[in-house]
Amino acid sequence: MTAVEREHVIGTRLHLLPRPVDPANSMLALAKEQTPMIVVMRSGATQEQIDAVLARLQEHHLTGKITYGEERNIIGVIGASIPPTLREEIELFDGVQEAVRITRPYKLTAREFHPHDTVVDVRGVAVGKKPCIVIAGPCAVESEEQILKTAHAVRAAGGTMLRGGAFKPRSSPYTFRGLGEQGLKLLALAREETGLPIVTEVMTPTDVELVARYADVLQIGARNMQNYQLLEEVGRSGKPVLLKRGLSATFEEWLLSAEYIVAQGNPDVILCERGIRTFETATRNTMDLNAVALAKRRTHLPVIADPSHGTGKWYLVAPLALAAIAAGADGIILEAHPDPDRATSDGGQSLNLENFGALIPQLEAVARAVGRSIHQIG
């Protein structure tokens, strides 16, 4: 008899349900078992009903591993061969809400494992709820005057968070690569003056501790989406993580990268579609809004879109931002700069502050049309 079976028998004899355990740790354990099916019990399911499911699984030479939660219990089905009719059999049992086959290589990020939307809390801002968020700011922090002017404009226009790069991954080693820790300090100053949470990129595992000291959200850039040591390190940081899709990454690879973070015990991951490389050369990237809509169906994690990198052209940012909200995105992240023509990086895809201010009412109108709104900082 296994330890799980012994615990189950003891619980049955005493007519007691085991104490609820941390859902994140329980689901991680199930994922590591490579569970091919889960049985979701109804919130009021009794121990006798759970026992009946376990007994049927034993008849098929399968093992049921129970995860006890505060709202409902889940049975992970473990075994080499799942009969093709098992799902239909189990769903006929009293107390069973549904039986779900898990065929995807990503588990913890899959909606089957976690049917309810994950909401990421960033200093009181809920990412993934009905109000959509707007993150804006310069590609790179250049000076105190620049970042403070941008932060106040973003706040006044109705933005939710401030973005800005202190460490910048650049294609050319000869271009501006950020102010480093001084840039982080300026972002923290902007947060102090405006109350806007800050989002900034971390590039190496050794920088995570430093960046986490200042940032509210750790951003993983497109070039680092498959830097697995970095993903694991930000997963251990306990900070919310914004994970951008790689330039040439498939949808599945993107979610597997998110799996690395969640598998470290950090469920606070925000996915970001930022455009992918295709044969098209008219724009910097091809904004894949298919991925936004699909991610909302396949995963429980919040999903936002980056129309600045998705297009590379400032005059395409507004229409693609509106389209992203219409497609179901939980928010957008874009680049805004007081003087894009003199920006040290990505000026051509940055909105000036006037254009950014004009975009917010349009976003609000589209959000209302799809039953949502734009989050306003109190």
Tab-separated table of C-alpha atoms in Angstrom:
chain	number	residue	atom	x	y	z
A	1	MET	CA	0.000	0.000	0.000
A	2	THR	CA	1.384	3.396	-0.971
A	3	ALA	CA	1.641	6.353	1.410
A	4	VAL	CA	-1.184	8.094	-0.470
A	5	GLU	CA	-3.408	5.014	-0.147
A	6	ARG	CA	-2.604	4.662	3.573
A	7	GLU	CA	-3.497	8.307	4.184
A	8	HIS	CA	-6.738	7.838	2.261
A	9	VAL	CA	-7.696	4.716	4.252
A	10	ILE	CA	-6.986	6.404	7.589
A	11	GLY	CA	-9.031	9.446	6.548
A	12	THR	CA	-11.932	7.201	5.540
A	13	ARG	CA	-11.897	5.257	8.808
A	14	LEU	CA	-12.017	8.430	10.844
A	15	HIS	CA	-14.719	9.894	8.541
A	16	LEU	CA	-12.561	12.990	8.197
A	17	LEU	CA	-11.317	14.852	5.169
A	18	PRO	CA	-7.576	15.651	5.300
A	19	ARG	CA	-6.804	19.291	5.933
A	20	PRO	CA	-6.676	21.502	2.832
A	21	VAL	CA	-3.159	21.873	1.474
A	22	ASP	CA	-1.521	24.597	-0.545
A	23	PRO	CA	-3.196	24.261	-3.997
A	24	ALA	CA	-0.093	25.434	-5.848
A	25	ASN	CA	2.120	22.772	-4.245
A	26	SER	CA	-0.514	20.070	-4.761
A	27	MET	CA	-0.964	20.856	-8.442
A	28	LEU	CA	2.822	20.944	-8.876
A	29	ALA	CA	3.011	17.437	-7.425
A	30	LEU	CA	0.317	16.241	-9.842
A	31	ALA	CA	2.078	17.858	-12.804
A	32	LYS	CA	5.360	16.127	-11.931
A	33	GLU	CA	3.510	12.805	-11.945
A	34	GLN	CA	2.757	13.432	-15.655
A	35	THR	CA	-0.923	12.935	-14.864
A	36	PRO	CA	-2.788	11.964	-18.068
A	37	MET	CA	-6.233	12.716	-16.602
A	38	ILE	CA	-7.768	14.622	-13.720
A	39	VAL	CA	-11.181	14.162	-12.130
A	40	VAL	CA	-12.681	17.367	-10.779
A	41	MET	CA	-15.115	16.724	-7.928
A	42	ARG	CA	-18.023	19.051	-7.196
A	43	SER	CA	-17.628	21.466	-4.291
A	44	GLY	CA	-20.040	19.449	-2.128
A	45	ALA	CA	-18.677	16.002	-3.003
A	46	THR	CA	-18.550	13.599	-0.042
A	47	GLN	CA	-15.754	11.271	0.942
A	48	GLU	CA	-17.943	8.320	-0.056
A	49	GLN	CA	-18.282	9.749	-3.569
A	50	ILE	CA	-14.515	10.224	-3.782
A	51	ASP	CA	-14.055	6.612	-2.586
A	52	ALA	CA	-16.330	5.375	-5.361
A	53	VAL	CA	-14.189	7.090	-7.995
A	54	LEU	CA	-10.997	5.693	-6.480
A	55	ALA	CA	-12.500	2.204	-6.479
A	56	ARG	CA	-13.384	2.420	-10.158
A	57	LEU	CA	-9.871	3.598	-10.976
A	58	GLN	CA	-8.472	0.563	-9.123
A	59	GLU	CA	-10.643	-1.703	-11.254
A	60	HIS	CA	-8.754	-0.341	-14.257
A	61	HIS	CA	-5.378	-0.812	-12.455
A	62	LEU	CA	-4.983	2.945	-12.079
A	63	THR	CA	-4.093	5.017	-9.039
A	64	GLY	CA	-5.962	8.116	-7.864
A	65	LYS	CA	-3.942	10.866	-6.206
A	66	ILE	CA	-6.186	13.294	-4.323
A	67	THR	CA	-5.548	17.015	-4.040
A	68	TYR	CA	-7.753	18.472	-1.316
A	69	GLY	CA	-8.575	22.150	-1.828
A	70	GLU	CA	-10.661	24.694	0.014
A	71	GLU	CA	-13.335	24.868	-2.712
A	72	ARG	CA	-13.115	21.464	-4.374
A	73	ASN	CA	-11.044	18.284	-4.579
A	74	ILE	CA	-9.202	16.973	-7.619
A	75	ILE	CA	-8.153	13.387	-8.293
A	76	GLY	CA	-5.124	12.917	-10.507
A	77	VAL	CA	-5.323	9.652	-12.442
A	78	ILE	CA	-1.927	7.943	-12.589
A	79	GLY	CA	-1.187	4.880	-14.680
A	80	ALA	CA	0.250	3.601	-17.912
A	81	SER	CA	-2.940	3.063	-19.881
A	82	ILE	CA	-6.146	5.099	-19.713
A	83	PRO	CA	-9.117	3.193	-21.218
A	84	PRO	CA	-10.795	5.224	-23.979
A	85	THR	CA	-14.174	5.042	-22.200
A	86	LEU	CA	-12.902	5.998	-18.731
A	87	ARG	CA	-13.794	9.676	-19.015
A	88	GLU	CA	-17.433	8.894	-19.828
A	89	GLU	CA	-17.573	6.283	-17.043
A	90	ILE	CA	-16.234	8.618	-14.369
A	91	GLU	CA	-18.439	11.558	-15.324
A	92	LEU	CA	-21.512	9.426	-14.529
A	93	PHE	CA	-20.466	9.117	-10.875
A	94	ASP	CA	-22.225	11.185	-8.230
A	95	GLY	CA	-20.136	14.129	-7.059
A	96	VAL	CA	-18.038	14.327	-10.230
A	97	GLN	CA	-18.042	17.676	-12.033
A	98	GLU	CA	-15.908	16.582	-14.982
A	99	ALA	CA	-13.058	14.319	-16.052
A	100	VAL	CA	-10.414	15.954	-18.230
A	101	ARG	CA	-7.710	14.315	-20.348
A	102	ILE	CA	-4.385	16.163	-20.109
A	103	THR	CA	-2.622	15.839	-23.441
A	104	ARG	CA	-0.538	19.009	-23.465
A	105	PRO	CA	3.126	19.024	-22.363
A	106	TYR	CA	2.476	22.071	-20.181
A	107	LYS	CA	0.425	21.222	-17.094
A	108	LEU	CA	0.460	23.949	-14.429
A	109	THR	CA	-0.279	26.669	-16.963
A	110	ALA	CA	-3.048	24.687	-18.671
A	111	ARG	CA	-6.643	25.691	-18.066
A	112	GLU	CA	-7.562	22.026	-17.512
A	113	PHE	CA	-5.449	22.021	-14.355
A	114	HIS	CA	-6.717	25.406	-13.217
A	115	PRO	CA	-10.140	26.209	-14.741
A	116	HIS	CA	-10.496	29.587	-13.026
A	117	ASP	CA	-8.554	32.625	-14.261
A	118	THR	CA	-5.426	33.495	-12.322
A	119	VAL	CA	-5.396	37.099	-11.093
A	120	VAL	CA	-1.950	38.595	-10.475
A	121	ASP	CA	-1.815	41.278	-7.796
A	122	VAL	CA	0.744	44.022	-8.444
A	123	ARG	CA	0.731	46.501	-5.565
A	124	GLY	CA	-3.070	46.442	-5.485
A	125	VAL	CA	-3.528	46.334	-9.272
A	126	ALA	CA	-5.360	43.144	-10.267
A	127	VAL	CA	-4.099	41.816	-13.616
A	128	GLY	CA	-6.524	39.329	-15.131
A	129	LYS	CA	-9.789	40.685	-13.786
A	130	LYS	CA	-12.459	42.528	-15.755
A	131	PRO	CA	-10.663	45.902	-15.917
A	132	CYS	CA	-7.838	45.900	-18.480
A	133	ILE	CA	-4.470	47.374	-17.562
A	134	VAL	CA	-2.337	49.822	-19.535
A	135	ILE	CA	1.436	49.711	-19.005
A	136	ALA	CA	3.387	52.498	-20.674
A	137	GLY	CA	6.736	54.206	-20.558
A	138	PRO	CA	9.984	54.606	-22.477
A	139	CYS	CA	11.960	51.721	-23.906
A	140	ALA	CA	14.941	52.856	-21.831
A	141	VAL	CA	15.322	55.070	-18.763
A	142	GLU	CA	17.533	57.914	-19.958
A	143	SER	CA	17.404	60.576	-17.248
A	144	GLU	CA	15.476	61.674	-14.190
A	145	GLU	CA	13.690	64.401	-16.140
A	146	GLN	CA	12.653	61.991	-18.905
A	147	ILE	CA	11.285	59.231	-16.671
A	148	LEU	CA	9.477	61.573	-14.260
A	149	LYS	CA	7.840	63.523	-17.069
A	150	THR	CA	6.708	60.267	-18.682
A	151	ALA	CA	5.459	58.793	-15.399
A	152	HIS	CA	3.337	61.826	-14.558
A	153	ALA	CA	1.888	61.867	-18.082
A	154	VAL	CA	1.076	58.149	-17.972
A	155	ARG	CA	-0.625	58.584	-14.614
A	156	ALA	CA	-2.580	61.666	-15.712
A	157	ALA	CA	-3.801	59.983	-18.906
A	158	GLY	CA	-5.098	56.922	-17.049
A	159	GLY	CA	-2.227	54.444	-17.352
A	160	THR	CA	-1.967	51.659	-14.794
A	161	MET	CA	1.759	50.893	-14.581
A	162	LEU	CA	5.055	52.396	-15.703
A	163	ARG	CA	7.516	50.498	-17.859
A	164	GLY	CA	11.129	51.400	-18.480
A	165	GLY	CA	14.352	49.570	-19.205
A	166	ALA	CA	17.331	49.890	-16.891
A	167	PHE	CA	19.159	46.987	-18.556
A	168	LYS	CA	18.584	46.822	-22.301
A	169	PRO	CA	19.323	43.850	-24.571
A	170	ARG	CA	20.280	45.390	-27.905
A	171	SER	CA	21.011	43.740	-31.233
A	172	SER	CA	24.116	45.914	-31.628
A	173	PRO	CA	26.724	46.125	-28.832
A	174	TYR	CA	27.409	49.738	-29.798
A	175	THR	CA	23.964	51.130	-28.943
A	176	PHE	CA	22.695	52.453	-25.609
A	177	ARG	CA	22.256	49.521	-23.189
A	178	GLY	CA	20.722	51.212	-20.195
A	179	LEU	CA	21.738	52.987	-16.987
A	180	GLY	CA	21.808	49.834	-14.845
A	181	GLU	CA	21.082	50.268	-11.154
A	182	GLN	CA	20.848	54.050	-11.549
A	183	GLY	CA	17.941	53.454	-13.941
A	184	LEU	CA	16.267	51.235	-11.336
A	185	LYS	CA	16.602	53.998	-8.746
A	186	LEU	CA	14.992	56.496	-11.119
A	187	LEU	CA	12.096	54.093	-11.718
A	188	ALA	CA	11.635	53.750	-7.964
A	189	LEU	CA	11.600	57.552	-7.680
A	190	ALA	CA	8.919	57.743	-10.379
A	191	ARG	CA	6.835	55.172	-8.481
A	192	GLU	CA	7.192	57.193	-5.292
A	193	GLU	CA	5.965	60.361	-7.017
A	194	THR	CA	3.097	58.833	-9.003
A	195	GLY	CA	2.080	55.613	-7.233
A	196	LEU	CA	2.446	53.655	-10.489
A	197	PRO	CA	3.883	50.137	-10.081
A	198	ILE	CA	6.958	49.614	-12.242
A	199	VAL	CA	7.761	46.924	-14.790
A	200	THR	CA	11.365	46.460	-15.882
A	201	GLU	CA	13.414	43.794	-17.591
A	202	VAL	CA	15.903	41.467	-15.923
A	203	MET	CA	18.447	39.882	-18.255
A	204	THR	CA	20.573	37.456	-16.246
A	205	PRO	CA	20.034	35.144	-13.247
A	206	THR	CA	22.648	37.072	-11.271
A	207	ASP	CA	20.687	40.334	-11.740
A	208	VAL	CA	17.383	38.985	-10.394
A	209	GLU	CA	18.041	39.869	-6.768
A	210	LEU	CA	19.095	43.422	-7.664
A	211	VAL	CA	16.180	44.110	-10.022
A	212	ALA	CA	13.656	42.518	-7.635
A	213	ARG	CA	14.788	44.977	-4.976
A	214	TYR	CA	13.316	47.844	-7.044
A	215	ALA	CA	10.793	46.396	-9.506
A	216	ASP	CA	7.177	45.374	-8.918
A	217	VAL	CA	7.088	43.134	-12.013
A	218	LEU	CA	10.116	41.355	-13.478
A	219	GLN	CA	9.976	41.330	-17.267
A	220	ILE	CA	11.516	38.502	-19.284
A	221	GLY	CA	12.251	39.858	-22.740
A	222	ALA	CA	11.676	38.032	-26.009
A	223	ARG	CA	15.359	37.159	-26.396
A	224	ASN	CA	15.386	35.462	-22.987
A	225	MET	CA	12.122	33.526	-23.203
A	226	GLN	CA	14.039	30.244	-23.327
A	227	ASN	CA	16.781	31.210	-20.882
A	228	TYR	CA	15.707	28.471	-18.497
A	229	GLN	CA	18.095	29.352	-15.686
A	230	LEU	CA	16.716	32.897	-15.719
A	231	LEU	CA	13.125	31.596	-15.770
A	232	GLU	CA	13.780	29.405	-12.740
A	233	GLU	CA	15.481	32.258	-10.888
A	234	VAL	CA	12.591	34.685	-11.381
A	235	GLY	CA	10.270	31.845	-10.387
A	236	ARG	CA	12.100	31.605	-7.071
A	237	SER	CA	12.055	35.391	-6.579
A	238	GLY	CA	8.393	35.488	-5.553
A	239	LYS	CA	7.835	38.573	-7.724
A	240	PRO	CA	5.194	38.784	-10.472
A	241	VAL	CA	6.735	37.986	-13.856
A	242	LEU	CA	5.816	39.384	-17.284
A	243	LEU	CA	6.894	36.785	-19.845
A	244	LYS	CA	7.228	37.997	-23.429
A	245	ARG	CA	6.903	35.530	-26.272
A	246	GLY	CA	10.118	34.852	-28.157
A	247	LEU	CA	10.689	36.299	-31.610
A	248	SER	CA	10.339	32.899	-33.276
A	249	ALA	CA	8.700	30.910	-30.506
A	250	THR	CA	5.688	28.704	-31.040
A	251	PHE	CA	2.635	29.034	-28.841
A	252	GLU	CA	3.524	25.800	-27.041
A	253	GLU	CA	7.122	26.882	-26.395
A	254	TRP	CA	5.815	30.115	-24.867
A	255	LEU	CA	3.594	28.267	-22.393
A	256	LEU	CA	6.338	25.774	-21.579
A	257	SER	CA	8.553	28.723	-20.646
A	258	ALA	CA	5.788	29.937	-18.333
A	259	GLU	CA	5.698	26.409	-16.900
A	260	TYR	CA	9.327	26.791	-15.798
A	261	ILE	CA	8.365	29.811	-13.682
A	262	VAL	CA	5.189	28.331	-12.195
A	263	ALA	CA	7.001	25.056	-11.429
A	264	GLN	CA	9.222	27.011	-9.025
A	265	GLY	CA	6.123	27.813	-6.958
A	266	ASN	CA	5.437	31.238	-8.491
A	267	PRO	CA	1.927	31.351	-10.025
A	268	ASP	CA	2.068	35.104	-10.744
A	269	VAL	CA	2.923	35.022	-14.436
A	270	ILE	CA	1.576	37.477	-17.017
A	271	LEU	CA	1.941	36.345	-20.624
A	272	CYS	CA	2.785	38.980	-23.224
A	273	GLU	CA	2.335	38.587	-26.983
A	274	ARG	CA	4.799	40.987	-28.636
A	275	GLY	CA	4.803	39.910	-32.257
A	276	ILE	CA	6.784	37.198	-34.020
A	277	ARG	CA	9.138	37.022	-36.987
A	278	THR	CA	7.539	36.002	-40.255
A	279	PHE	CA	8.437	36.469	-43.931
A	280	GLU	CA	6.700	39.883	-43.823
A	281	THR	CA	9.111	42.842	-43.932
A	282	ALA	CA	6.685	45.781	-43.965
A	283	THR	CA	6.623	45.834	-40.141
A	284	ARG	CA	9.199	44.983	-37.499
A	285	ASN	CA	7.244	41.866	-36.443
A	286	THR	CA	3.861	40.320	-37.133
A	287	MET	CA	1.429	40.970	-34.282
A	288	ASP	CA	-0.105	37.571	-33.560
A	289	LEU	CA	-3.509	38.336	-32.090
A	290	ASN	CA	-4.448	34.696	-32.748
A	291	ALA	CA	-2.150	33.863	-29.851
A	292	VAL	CA	-3.953	36.288	-27.519
A	293	ALA	CA	-7.341	34.710	-28.148
A	294	LEU	CA	-5.922	31.173	-28.018
A	295	ALA	CA	-4.029	31.823	-24.788
A	296	LYS	CA	-7.224	32.986	-23.085
A	297	ARG	CA	-8.717	29.603	-23.979
A	298	ARG	CA	-5.735	27.325	-23.312
A	299	THR	CA	-4.336	28.873	-20.144
A	300	HIS	CA	-5.595	30.469	-16.943
A	301	LEU	CA	-2.803	33.058	-16.869
A	302	PRO	CA	-3.473	36.727	-17.704
A	303	VAL	CA	-2.476	37.743	-21.239
A	304	ILE	CA	-1.448	41.201	-22.440
A	305	ALA	CA	-0.203	42.480	-25.806
A	306	ASP	CA	2.682	44.720	-26.884
A	307	PRO	CA	1.737	46.587	-30.090
A	308	SER	CA	4.926	48.673	-30.011
A	309	HIS	CA	7.262	45.729	-30.611
A	310	GLY	CA	4.515	43.921	-32.506
A	311	THR	CA	4.577	46.515	-35.283
A	312	GLY	CA	7.678	48.664	-34.823
A	313	LYS	CA	5.801	51.721	-36.092
A	314	TRP	CA	4.239	54.280	-33.797
A	315	TYR	CA	1.279	54.963	-36.090
A	316	LEU	CA	0.262	51.275	-35.954
A	317	VAL	CA	0.383	51.064	-32.150
A	318	ALA	CA	-3.084	52.510	-31.508
A	319	PRO	CA	-5.047	50.307	-33.952
A	320	LEU	CA	-3.274	47.142	-32.787
A	321	ALA	CA	-3.767	48.094	-29.133
A	322	LEU	CA	-7.500	48.464	-29.755
A	323	ALA	CA	-7.573	45.158	-31.636
A	324	ALA	CA	-5.787	43.398	-28.770
A	325	ILE	CA	-8.402	44.515	-26.250
A	326	ALA	CA	-11.154	43.409	-28.647
A	327	ALA	CA	-9.423	40.008	-28.987
A	328	GLY	CA	-9.602	39.446	-25.243
A	329	ALA	CA	-6.270	40.749	-23.936
A	330	ASP	CA	-6.203	41.655	-20.248
A	331	GLY	CA	-4.178	44.746	-21.052
A	332	ILE	CA	-1.486	46.267	-23.210
A	333	ILE	CA	2.100	47.343	-22.713
A	334	LEU	CA	3.470	50.004	-25.026
A	335	GLU	CA	6.247	52.526	-25.372
A	336	ALA	CA	5.652	56.224	-24.708
A	337	HIS	CA	8.331	58.918	-24.670
A	338	PRO	CA	8.344	62.722	-24.214
A	339	ASP	CA	10.434	63.152	-27.373
A	340	PRO	CA	10.513	59.970	-29.497
A	341	ASP	CA	12.677	61.576	-32.198
A	342	ARG	CA	15.506	61.880	-29.662
A	343	ALA	CA	14.942	58.576	-27.810
A	344	THR	CA	18.068	56.493	-27.231
A	345	SER	CA	16.192	53.354	-28.314
A	346	ASP	CA	13.013	52.419	-30.187
A	347	GLY	CA	11.917	55.987	-30.882
A	348	GLY	CA	10.231	54.949	-34.116
A	349	GLN	CA	7.746	52.729	-32.308
A	350	SER	CA	7.123	55.019	-29.321
A	351	LEU	CA	4.031	57.180	-28.933
A	352	ASN	CA	4.581	60.744	-27.832
A	353	LEU	CA	2.765	61.680	-24.659
A	354	GLU	CA	-0.037	63.485	-26.500
A	355	ASN	CA	-0.792	60.460	-28.673
A	356	PHE	CA	-0.691	58.215	-25.628
A	357	GLY	CA	-3.207	60.432	-23.852
A	358	ALA	CA	-5.492	60.321	-26.886
A	359	LEU	CA	-5.359	56.513	-26.981
A	360	ILE	CA	-6.781	55.915	-23.497
A	361	PRO	CA	-10.385	57.047	-24.251
A	362	GLN	CA	-10.354	54.866	-27.372
A	363	LEU	CA	-9.211	51.882	-25.331
A	364	GLU	CA	-11.972	52.578	-22.812
A	365	ALA	CA	-14.571	52.621	-25.594
A	366	VAL	CA	-13.432	49.279	-27.016
A	367	ALA	CA	-13.182	47.751	-23.542
A	368	ARG	CA	-16.768	48.788	-22.781
A	369	ALA	CA	-17.911	47.300	-26.094
A	370	VAL	CA	-16.608	43.879	-25.001
A	371	GLY	CA	-17.914	44.163	-21.446
A	372	ARG	CA	-14.731	45.385	-19.768
A	373	SER	CA	-13.120	48.655	-18.692
A	374	ILE	CA	-9.698	50.243	-18.242
A	375	HIS	CA	-8.240	50.039	-14.747
A	376	GLN	CA	-7.795	53.408	-13.072
A	377	ILE	CA	-5.256	53.972	-10.290
A	378	GLY	CA	-7.049	55.420	-7.265
